[in-house]
Coordinates of C-alpha atoms in Angstrom, one line a residue:
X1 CA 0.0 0.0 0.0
X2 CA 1.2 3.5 0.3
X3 CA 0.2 5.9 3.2
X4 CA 2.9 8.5 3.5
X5 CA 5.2 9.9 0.0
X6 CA 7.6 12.0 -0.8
X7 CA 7.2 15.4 -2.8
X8 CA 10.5 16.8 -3.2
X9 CA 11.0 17.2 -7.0
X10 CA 10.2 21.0 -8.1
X11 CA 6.7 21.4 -10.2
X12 CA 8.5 23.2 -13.3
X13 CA 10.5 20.2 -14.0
X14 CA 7.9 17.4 -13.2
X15 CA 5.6 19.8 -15.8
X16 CA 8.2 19.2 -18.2
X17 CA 8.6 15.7 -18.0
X18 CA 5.2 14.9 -18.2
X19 CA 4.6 17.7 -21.1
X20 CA 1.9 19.1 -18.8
X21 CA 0.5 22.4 -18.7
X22 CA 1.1 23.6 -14.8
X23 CA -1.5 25.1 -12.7
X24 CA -0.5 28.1 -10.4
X25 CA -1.8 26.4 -7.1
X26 CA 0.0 23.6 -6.6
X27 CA 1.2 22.1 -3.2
X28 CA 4.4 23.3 -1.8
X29 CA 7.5 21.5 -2.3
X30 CA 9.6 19.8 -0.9
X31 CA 7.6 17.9 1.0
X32 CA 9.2 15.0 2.7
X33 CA 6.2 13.6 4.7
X34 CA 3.3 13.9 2.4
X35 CA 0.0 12.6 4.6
X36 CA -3.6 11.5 3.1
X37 CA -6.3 14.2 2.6
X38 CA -3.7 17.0 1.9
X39 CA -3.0 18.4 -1.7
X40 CA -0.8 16.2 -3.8
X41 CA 0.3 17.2 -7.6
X42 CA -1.0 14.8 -10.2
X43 CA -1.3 14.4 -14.5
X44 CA -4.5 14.4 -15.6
X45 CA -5.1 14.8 -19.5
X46 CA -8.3 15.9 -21.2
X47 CA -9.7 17.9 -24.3
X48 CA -7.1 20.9 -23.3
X49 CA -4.1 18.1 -23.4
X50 CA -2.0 17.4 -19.9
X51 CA -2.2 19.4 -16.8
X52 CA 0.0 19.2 -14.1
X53 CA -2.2 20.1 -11.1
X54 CA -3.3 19.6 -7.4
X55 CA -5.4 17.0 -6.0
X56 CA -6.6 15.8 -2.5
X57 CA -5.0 12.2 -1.4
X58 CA -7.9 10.5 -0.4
X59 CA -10.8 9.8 -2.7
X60 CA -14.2 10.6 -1.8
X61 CA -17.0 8.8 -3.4
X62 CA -20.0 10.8 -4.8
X63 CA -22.5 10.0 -2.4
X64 CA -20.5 11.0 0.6
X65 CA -22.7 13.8 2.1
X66 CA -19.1 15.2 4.2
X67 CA -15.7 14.5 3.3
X68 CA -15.5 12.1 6.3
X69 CA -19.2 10.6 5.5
X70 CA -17.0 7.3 5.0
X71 CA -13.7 5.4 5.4
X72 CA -11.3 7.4 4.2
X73 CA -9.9 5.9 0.8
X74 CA -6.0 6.8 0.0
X75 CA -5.3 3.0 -1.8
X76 CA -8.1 1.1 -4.4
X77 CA -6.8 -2.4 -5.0
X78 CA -6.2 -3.5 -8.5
X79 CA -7.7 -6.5 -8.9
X80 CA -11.0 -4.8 -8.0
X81 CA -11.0 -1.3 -8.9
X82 CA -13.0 -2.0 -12.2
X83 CA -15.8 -3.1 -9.8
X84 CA -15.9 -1.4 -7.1
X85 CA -19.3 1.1 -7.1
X86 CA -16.5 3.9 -5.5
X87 CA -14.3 3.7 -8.4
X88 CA -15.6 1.9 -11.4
X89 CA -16.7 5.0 -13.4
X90 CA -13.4 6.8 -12.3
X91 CA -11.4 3.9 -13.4
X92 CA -12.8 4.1 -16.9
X93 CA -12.7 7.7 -16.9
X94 CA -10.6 9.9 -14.8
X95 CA -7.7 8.1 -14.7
X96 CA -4.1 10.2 -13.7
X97 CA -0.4 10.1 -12.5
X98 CA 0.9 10.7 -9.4
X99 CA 4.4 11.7 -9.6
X100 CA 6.7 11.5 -6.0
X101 CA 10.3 11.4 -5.4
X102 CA 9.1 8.3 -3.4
X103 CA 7.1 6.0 -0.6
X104 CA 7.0 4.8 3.3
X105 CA 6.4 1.8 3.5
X106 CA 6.5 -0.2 7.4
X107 CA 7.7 -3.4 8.1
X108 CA 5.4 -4.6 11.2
X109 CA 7.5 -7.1 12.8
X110 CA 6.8 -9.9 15.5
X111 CA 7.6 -7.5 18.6
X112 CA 5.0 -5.1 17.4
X113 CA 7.0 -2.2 16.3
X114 CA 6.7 -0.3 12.9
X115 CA 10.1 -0.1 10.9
X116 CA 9.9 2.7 8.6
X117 CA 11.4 2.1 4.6
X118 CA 11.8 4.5 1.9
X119 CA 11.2 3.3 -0.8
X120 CA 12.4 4.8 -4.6
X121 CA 13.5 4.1 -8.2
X122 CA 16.4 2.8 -8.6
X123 CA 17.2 4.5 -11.5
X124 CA 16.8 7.7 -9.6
X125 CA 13.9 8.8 -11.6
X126 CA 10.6 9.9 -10.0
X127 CA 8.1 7.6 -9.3
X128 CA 4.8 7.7 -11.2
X129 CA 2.3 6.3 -9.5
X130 CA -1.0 5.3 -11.2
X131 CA -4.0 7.0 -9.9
X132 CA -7.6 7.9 -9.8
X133 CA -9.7 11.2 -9.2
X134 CA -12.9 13.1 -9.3
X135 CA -14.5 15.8 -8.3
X136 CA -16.2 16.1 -5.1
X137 CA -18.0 19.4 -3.6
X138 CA -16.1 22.5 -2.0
X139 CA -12.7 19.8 -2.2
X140 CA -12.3 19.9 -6.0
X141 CA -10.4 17.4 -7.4
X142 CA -9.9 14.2 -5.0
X143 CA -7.3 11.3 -5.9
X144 CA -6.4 7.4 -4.8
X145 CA -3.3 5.8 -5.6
X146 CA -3.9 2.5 -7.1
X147 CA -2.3 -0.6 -6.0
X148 CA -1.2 -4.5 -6.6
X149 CA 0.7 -7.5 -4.9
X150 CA 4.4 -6.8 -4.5
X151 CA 6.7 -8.4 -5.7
X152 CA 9.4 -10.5 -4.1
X153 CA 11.8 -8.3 -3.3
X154 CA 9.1 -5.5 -1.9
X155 CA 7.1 -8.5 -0.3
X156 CA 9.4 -8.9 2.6
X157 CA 8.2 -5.4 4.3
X158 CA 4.8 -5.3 2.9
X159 CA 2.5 -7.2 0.3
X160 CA 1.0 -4.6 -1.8
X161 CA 2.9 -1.9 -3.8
X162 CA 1.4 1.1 -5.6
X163 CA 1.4 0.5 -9.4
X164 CA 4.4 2.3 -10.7
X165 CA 4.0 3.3 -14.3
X166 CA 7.4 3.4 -16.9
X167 CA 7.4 6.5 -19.2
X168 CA 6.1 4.5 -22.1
X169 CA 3.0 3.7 -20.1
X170 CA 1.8 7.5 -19.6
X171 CA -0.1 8.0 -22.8
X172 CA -2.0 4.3 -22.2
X173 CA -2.9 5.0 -18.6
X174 CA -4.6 8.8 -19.2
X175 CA -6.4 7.4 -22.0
X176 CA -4.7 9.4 -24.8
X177 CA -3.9 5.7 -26.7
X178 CA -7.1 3.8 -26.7
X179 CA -8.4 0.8 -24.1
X180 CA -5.9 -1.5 -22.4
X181 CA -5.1 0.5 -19.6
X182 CA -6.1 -2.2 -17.4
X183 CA -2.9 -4.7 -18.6
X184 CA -1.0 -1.9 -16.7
X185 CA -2.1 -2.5 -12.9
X186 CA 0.6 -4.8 -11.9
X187 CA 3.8 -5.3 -9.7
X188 CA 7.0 -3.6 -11.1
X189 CA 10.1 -5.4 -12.1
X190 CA 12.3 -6.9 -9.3
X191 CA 15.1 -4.2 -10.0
X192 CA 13.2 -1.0 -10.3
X193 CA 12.7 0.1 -7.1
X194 CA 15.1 0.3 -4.4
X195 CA 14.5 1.1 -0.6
X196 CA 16.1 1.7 2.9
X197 CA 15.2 1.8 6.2
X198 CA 14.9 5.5 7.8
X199 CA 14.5 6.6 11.5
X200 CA 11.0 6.1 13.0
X201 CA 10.8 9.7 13.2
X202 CA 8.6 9.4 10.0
X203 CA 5.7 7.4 12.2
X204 CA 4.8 11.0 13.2
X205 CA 2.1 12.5 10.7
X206 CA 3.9 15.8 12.0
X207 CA 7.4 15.0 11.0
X208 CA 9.5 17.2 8.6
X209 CA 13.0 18.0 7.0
X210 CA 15.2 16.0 4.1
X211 CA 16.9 13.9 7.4
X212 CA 13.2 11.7 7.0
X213 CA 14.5 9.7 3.7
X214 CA 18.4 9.5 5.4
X215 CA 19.5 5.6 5.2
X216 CA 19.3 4.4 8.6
X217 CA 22.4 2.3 10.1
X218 CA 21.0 -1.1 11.1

C-alpha cells in the first residue's frame, strides 16, 4: 500500500517531464512527509491536453454527504478497482499520475514495532504512480493511488505496492492511446525500485525536513 510519500521534486521540472500544462496552485515543495487528505500534484489529460495540477489524497465517493461521510480511501486495489461502485466510473474515466520522489512503507514485525522504509527508483527517476480522481464538492479534485501485490523483493516489508508506471505507459494510462489500460495495474520489475530503512521519526504524521528519507544504520 502506500500511506505516506515523498514530494521533493520541483513542479516546473515534473511539468516538463510529463509535457503538462502547470497550474499556479500547486502544493508546496519539498515535502518529505506527504499525509492522506492534503494536496498532492498529479497528471490528468483531457480535451485541453495534460495538466499538471493539485489534487486531494484521499478519494471521496460521490454520495459521501461530508468528506469524512466514510472510510477514508487513500489505496483502491487493483484486482478490484474495475468493480468497485466507489471507483468503477473513475477507473474508466478519470484516470491520472501521481508523480513522487518516493514511498513509506512499514515493516510490522513480530515485537509489534513499525520499521519505517523509503522506498524509490532505482534508477533515480521519480516515481509515477498510477491514480484515480474526481470531483467532489467545495474539495475539488480528489485522488487514490492504485495498487497490486508486490513483488518478491518489496514483499518482505509489505505485500502490496502502488502500481508504478514506466514512461512509455503514460499515454496508455490517461487514456490518450485507446483501451488497455487495465494490462497496466501490476507489480513492477524486481530491479526497479530500491528502498532503505529511515529513523522512526517518519511514524509521526507531524514529521519534517530531508533527514526523513536519510539511510538508517542497522
Amino acid at each position: 500500500m502506500c500511506g505516506r510519500m515523498a514530494m521533493t521534486l520541483p513542479h516546473d521540472a515534473m511539468a516538463q517531464l510529463f509535457n503538462a500544462a502547470p497550474a499556479n496552485d500547486l502544493p508546496e515543495v519539498p515535502n518529505y512527509n506527504v499525509c492522506p487528505t492534503v494536496p498532492v500534484a498529479a497528471v490528468t489529460s483531457g480535451e485541453e491536453g495534460r495538466r499538471y495540477r493539485p489534487v486531494r489524497w484521499g478519494f471521496i465517493p460521490h454520495w459521501y454527504t461530508k468528506p469524512n461521510g466514510g472510510p477514508l480511501l487513500i489505496n483502491a486495489r487493483a484486482e478490484t478497482i474495475a468493480e468497485k461502485p466507489a471507483f468503477k466510473a473513475a477507473c474508466r474515466e478519470r484516470r491520472c499520475i501521481i508523480p513522487a520522489a518516493g514511498f513509506y512503507e512499514w515493516e510490522r514485525p513480530e515485537d509489534g514495532s513499525k520499521l519505517p522504509w523509503f522506498v524509490q527508483r532505482s534508477d533515480g527517476a521519480p516515481l509515477a504512480m498510477a491514480a484515480i480522481w474526481q470531483d467532489w464538492g467545495e474539495l475539488g479534485s480528489t485522488a487514490v493511488i492504485v495498487t497490486t501485490s508486490a513483488n518478491n523483493a518489496m514483499g518482505k516489508i509489505h505485500h502490496r505496492i502502488p502500481v508504478i508506471l514506466e514512461a512509455d505507459q503514460w499515454a496508455k494510462w490517461l487514456g490518450e492511446e485507446g483501451k488497455g489500460a487495465a494490462t497496466l495495474m501490476t507489480a513492477t520489475g524486481e530491479d526497479t525500485l530500491t528502498f532503505h530503512r529511515v529513523d522512526t521519526a517518519v511514524n509521526s504524521n507531524r514529521a519534517q525536513g530531508p533527514e526523513l528519507i536519510d539511510p538508517l544504520d542497522v
